[in-house]
């Protein structure tokens, strides 16, 4: 996997300076994709996993610094146990099959969320994947597992508070809090994509998306093609981001 040159990026209708540094994706619509085809929901999740390769590759080739994918929320435990089982089996299969290619492409895998609650075989593959790729310097691939943003912020506040107490301080600062988020050291989210037309943040990266642009493409996640991703990146590039200020040339 080679990084695209300036010309290649332009040929895709994009500009390097207008690309997001951090893209976050809520991969929604696997169930509806399957229903549309009269297939079991598990087939939708499998088709969803198959989409990861293209999106990760494109992000990496374009030089996006971080890609955060919502794979399993703290609320997903409420799904029927066979569906939870399917998702866990897919996770194991994914990390087992894809790790060599991810490693070869310089991808660094981080799991964000309370993955310690998962069963031992799942923990084992994800810990192996994180360890194996920890020295990689390419795309930061954050996979949110048993993730909820409120829980993340609370955890970070407690960690920062403990640090403050240990240093004899009475208050925590934004820098201290941010250093305790799972995404510490990574750029803030520039672009949040939620597929399937749903328009909700669903407890995903609430602190990190403060100034993000939101896009809600209609495609179900398994149908979210490389071309649809490029279209989203082009739409992002056309947005004017002011971060609460005024247009630069206003
Ligand atoms: C939302 O679709 C999708 C999920 C809850 C799971 C997303 C997981 C994957 C794509 C695969 C697992 C990831 C890895 C990293 C191997 P939905 O089931 O809520 O769809 P619906 O709203 O149409 O029912």
Coordinates of C-alpha atoms and ligand atoms in Angstrom, one line a residue:
X1 CA 0.0 0.0 0.0
X2 CA 1.6 3.2 -1.1
X3 CA 0.5 6.7 -0.1
X4 CA -1.1 8.6 -2.9
X5 CA 0.9 11.4 -4.5
X6 CA -0.4 14.9 -4.7
X7 CA -1.5 14.3 -8.4
X8 CA -3.3 11.0 -7.5
X9 CA -5.2 12.8 -4.8
X10 CA -6.1 15.6 -7.2
X11 CA -7.2 13.0 -9.8
X12 CA -9.7 11.7 -7.2
X13 CA -11.2 15.2 -7.0
X14 CA -9.6 15.8 -3.6
X15 CA -7.0 18.2 -2.2
X16 CA -4.5 17.1 0.4
X17 CA -5.0 20.2 2.5
X18 CA -8.8 19.7 2.5
X19 CA -8.7 16.1 3.8
X20 CA -9.7 15.3 7.3
X21 CA -7.0 14.2 9.7
X22 CA -9.4 12.1 11.7
X23 CA -12.4 10.3 10.3
X24 CA -14.9 8.6 12.6
X25 CA -17.6 6.2 11.2
X26 CA -20.7 4.8 12.7
X27 CA -21.2 1.7 10.5
X28 CA -25.0 1.6 10.5
X29 CA -27.4 -0.5 8.5
X30 CA -26.0 -4.0 8.4
X31 CA -29.3 -5.4 9.6
X32 CA -31.4 -3.5 7.1
X33 CA -29.0 -4.4 4.3
X34 CA -29.6 -8.1 5.1
X35 CA -33.4 -7.7 5.5
X36 CA -33.6 -6.1 2.1
X37 CA -32.0 -9.3 0.7
X38 CA -34.0 -11.7 2.9
X39 CA -30.8 -12.8 4.5
X40 CA -30.1 -13.3 8.2
X41 CA -28.7 -10.3 10.1
X42 CA -25.4 -12.2 10.5
X43 CA -25.0 -12.0 6.7
X44 CA -25.3 -8.2 7.0
X45 CA -22.6 -8.1 9.6
X46 CA -20.3 -10.3 7.5
X47 CA -20.9 -8.0 4.5
X48 CA -20.1 -5.1 6.9
X49 CA -16.8 -6.6 7.9
X50 CA -16.0 -7.1 4.2
X51 CA -16.3 -3.3 3.7
X52 CA -13.6 -2.5 6.2
X53 CA -10.7 -3.4 4.0
X54 CA -11.5 -0.8 1.3
X55 CA -12.2 2.0 3.7
X56 CA -9.1 1.3 5.8
X57 CA -7.0 1.1 2.6
X58 CA -8.4 4.3 1.2
X59 CA -7.9 6.1 4.5
X60 CA -4.3 4.9 4.7
X61 CA -3.5 5.7 1.0
X62 CA -4.9 9.2 1.4
X63 CA -2.7 9.8 4.5
X64 CA -5.6 10.2 6.9
X65 CA -3.9 10.1 10.4
X66 CA -6.7 8.4 12.3
X67 CA -9.8 6.3 11.5
X68 CA -12.1 5.4 14.3
X69 CA -14.8 2.7 13.7
X70 CA -17.7 2.0 15.9
X71 CA -17.9 -1.8 16.0
X72 CA -19.7 -2.6 19.2
X73 CA -21.3 -0.2 21.7
X74 CA -22.0 -0.6 25.4
X75 CA -25.6 -0.8 24.3
X76 CA -25.1 -3.6 21.8
X77 CA -25.1 -6.2 24.6
X78 CA -28.9 -5.8 24.6
X79 CA -29.1 -7.6 21.2
X80 CA -30.1 -11.2 21.1
X81 CA -27.2 -13.4 22.4
X82 CA -26.8 -15.2 19.0
X83 CA -26.2 -11.8 17.3
X84 CA -23.7 -10.8 20.0
X85 CA -22.1 -14.2 19.4
X86 CA -21.9 -13.6 15.6
X87 CA -20.3 -10.2 16.2
X88 CA -17.7 -11.7 18.5
X89 CA -16.9 -14.5 16.1
X90 CA -16.5 -12.0 13.3
X91 CA -14.1 -9.9 15.4
X92 CA -12.0 -13.0 16.1
X93 CA -12.0 -13.9 12.4
X94 CA -11.3 -10.4 11.3
X95 CA -8.2 -9.9 13.5
X96 CA -6.9 -13.4 12.7
X97 CA -7.3 -13.0 8.9
X98 CA -6.4 -9.3 8.4
X99 CA -3.6 -8.7 10.9
X100 CA -0.8 -9.6 8.5
X101 CA -2.0 -7.2 5.9
X102 CA -2.7 -4.4 8.4
X103 CA 0.7 -4.9 9.9
X104 CA 2.4 -4.8 6.4
X105 CA 0.6 -1.6 5.6
X106 CA 1.9 0.1 8.7
X107 CA -1.5 0.4 10.4
X108 CA -1.5 0.8 14.2
X109 CA -4.4 -0.8 15.8
X110 CA -5.9 0.5 19.0
X111 CA -9.0 -0.7 20.7
X112 CA -11.0 2.0 22.4
X113 CA -13.6 0.9 25.0
X114 CA -13.8 -1.5 27.9
X115 CA -12.7 -4.5 25.9
X116 CA -11.6 -6.2 29.1
X117 CA -15.3 -7.3 29.5
X118 CA -15.0 -9.5 26.5
X119 CA -14.4 -13.3 26.7
X120 CA -10.8 -14.5 26.8
X121 CA -10.5 -15.6 23.1
X122 CA -11.7 -12.1 21.8
X123 CA -9.4 -10.3 24.3
X124 CA -6.5 -12.5 23.2
X125 CA -6.8 -11.7 19.5
X126 CA -7.3 -8.0 20.0
X127 CA -4.4 -7.7 22.5
X128 CA -2.2 -9.6 20.0
X129 CA -3.2 -7.2 17.2
X130 CA -2.5 -4.1 19.3
X131 CA 0.9 -5.4 20.5
X132 CA 1.9 -6.5 17.1
X133 CA 1.2 -3.1 15.5
X134 CA 2.2 -0.8 18.3
X135 CA 5.4 0.4 16.7
X136 CA 3.7 1.1 13.3
X137 CA 3.6 4.7 12.2
X138 CA 0.9 4.7 9.5
X139 CA -2.8 5.0 9.9
X140 CA -4.1 4.9 13.5
X141 CA -7.0 2.5 13.3
X142 CA -9.1 2.9 16.5
X143 CA -11.8 0.2 16.8
X144 CA -14.4 1.0 19.3
X145 CA -15.5 -2.1 21.2
X146 CA -17.7 -2.0 24.2
X147 CA -17.4 1.7 23.8
X148 CA -19.6 4.5 25.1
X149 CA -18.6 8.1 25.1
X150 CA -20.1 9.1 28.5
X151 CA -18.2 6.2 30.1
X152 CA -15.0 7.3 28.4
X153 CA -15.4 10.9 29.6
X154 CA -16.1 9.7 33.2
X155 CA -13.2 7.3 33.1
X156 CA -10.9 10.1 31.8
X157 CA -12.2 12.5 34.5
X158 CA -11.4 10.0 37.2
X159 CA -8.0 9.3 35.9
X160 CA -7.2 13.0 35.6
X161 CA -8.6 13.7 39.0
X162 CA -6.3 11.0 40.5
X163 CA -3.4 12.5 38.8
X164 CA -4.3 16.0 40.0
X165 CA -4.6 14.7 43.6
X166 CA -1.3 12.9 43.4
X167 CA 0.3 16.2 42.3
X168 CA -1.5 18.2 45.0
X169 CA -3.7 20.1 42.5
X170 CA -7.3 21.0 43.2
X171 CA -8.5 21.2 39.5
X172 CA -8.0 19.3 36.3
X173 CA -7.3 21.1 33.0
X174 CA -8.6 20.3 29.6
X175 CA -5.1 19.0 28.6
X176 CA -5.1 16.6 31.5
X177 CA -8.6 15.4 30.6
X178 CA -7.8 15.0 26.9
X179 CA -4.6 13.1 27.8
X180 CA -6.8 10.5 29.6
X181 CA -9.2 9.9 26.7
X182 CA -8.7 6.8 24.6
X183 CA -7.8 9.0 21.6
X184 CA -5.0 10.9 23.5
X185 CA -2.4 12.3 21.2
X186 CA -4.5 11.9 18.1
X187 CA -6.1 14.8 16.1
X188 CA -9.7 15.7 17.0
X189 CA -12.3 14.2 14.8
X190 CA -12.8 16.3 11.7
X191 CA -15.4 14.2 10.0
X192 CA -18.1 12.0 11.4
X193 CA -19.9 9.7 9.0
X194 CA -23.0 7.7 9.9
X195 CA -24.3 5.5 7.1
X196 CA -27.9 4.4 6.5
X197 CA -29.3 7.9 6.7
X198 CA -29.8 7.8 10.5
X199 CA -28.8 11.2 12.0
X200 CA -27.7 10.5 15.6
X201 CA -24.4 10.6 17.5
X202 CA -25.3 7.6 19.7
X203 CA -22.8 8.1 22.5
X204 CA -19.9 8.1 20.0
X205 CA -16.8 10.3 20.7
X206 CA -18.9 13.1 22.1
X207 CA -15.9 15.1 23.3
X208 CA -13.8 14.5 20.2
X209 CA -16.5 15.5 17.7
X210 CA -17.0 19.0 19.2
X211 CA -16.0 20.7 15.9
X212 CA -16.5 17.8 13.5
X213 CA -18.4 18.0 10.3
X214 CA -21.3 15.5 10.1
X215 CA -22.3 13.5 7.0
X216 CA -25.2 11.1 6.8
X217 CA -24.9 9.1 3.6
X218 CA -28.0 7.1 2.7
X219 CA -26.2 3.8 1.9
X220 CA -26.3 1.0 4.4
X221 CA -22.8 0.2 5.6
X222 CA -22.2 -2.9 3.4
X223 CA -23.1 -0.7 0.4
X224 CA -20.8 2.2 1.5
X225 CA -18.3 1.7 -1.4
X226 CA -14.9 3.3 -1.8
X227 CA -16.6 5.7 -4.3
X228 CA -19.2 6.6 -1.6
X229 CA -16.4 7.3 0.8
X230 CA -14.6 9.5 -1.7
X231 CA -17.8 11.4 -2.3
X232 CA -18.1 12.0 1.5
X233 CA -14.5 13.2 1.6
X234 CA -15.2 15.6 -1.4
X235 CA -18.3 16.9 0.4
X236 CA -16.2 17.4 3.6
X237 CA -13.6 19.4 1.5
X238 CA -16.3 21.8 0.4
X239 CA -17.5 22.6 3.9
X240 CA -16.1 25.8 5.4
X241 CA -14.9 25.2 8.9
X242 CA -14.8 28.2 11.2
X243 CA -14.4 26.7 14.6
X244 CA -16.6 29.4 16.0
X245 CA -14.7 32.2 14.3
X246 CA -15.3 34.0 11.0
X247 CA -14.4 33.1 7.4
X248 CA -10.7 33.8 6.9
X249 CA -11.4 36.2 4.0
X250 CA -14.5 37.7 5.6
Ligands
LIG1 C1 -24.9 -1.5 12.9 O1 -25.8 -2.1 12.0 C2 -23.7 -2.2 13.0 C3 -23.3 -2.8 14.2 C4 -24.0 -2.7 15.4 C5 -22.0 -3.6 14.2 C6 -21.0 -3.0 13.3 C7 -20.0 -4.1 13.2 C8 -19.3 -4.5 12.1 C9 -19.4 -3.8 10.8 C10 -18.5 -5.7 12.1 C11 -17.6 -5.9 13.3 C12 -16.3 -5.1 13.2 C13 -15.1 -5.5 13.1 C14 -14.0 -4.5 13.4 C15 -14.7 -6.9 12.8 P1 -27.2 -2.6 12.6 O2 -27.1 -4.0 12.9 O3 -27.6 -1.7 13.8 O4 -28.1 -2.4 11.4 P2 -29.7 -2.0 11.4 O5 -29.8 -0.6 12.1 O6 -30.0 -1.9 9.9 O7 -30.3 -3.1 12.1

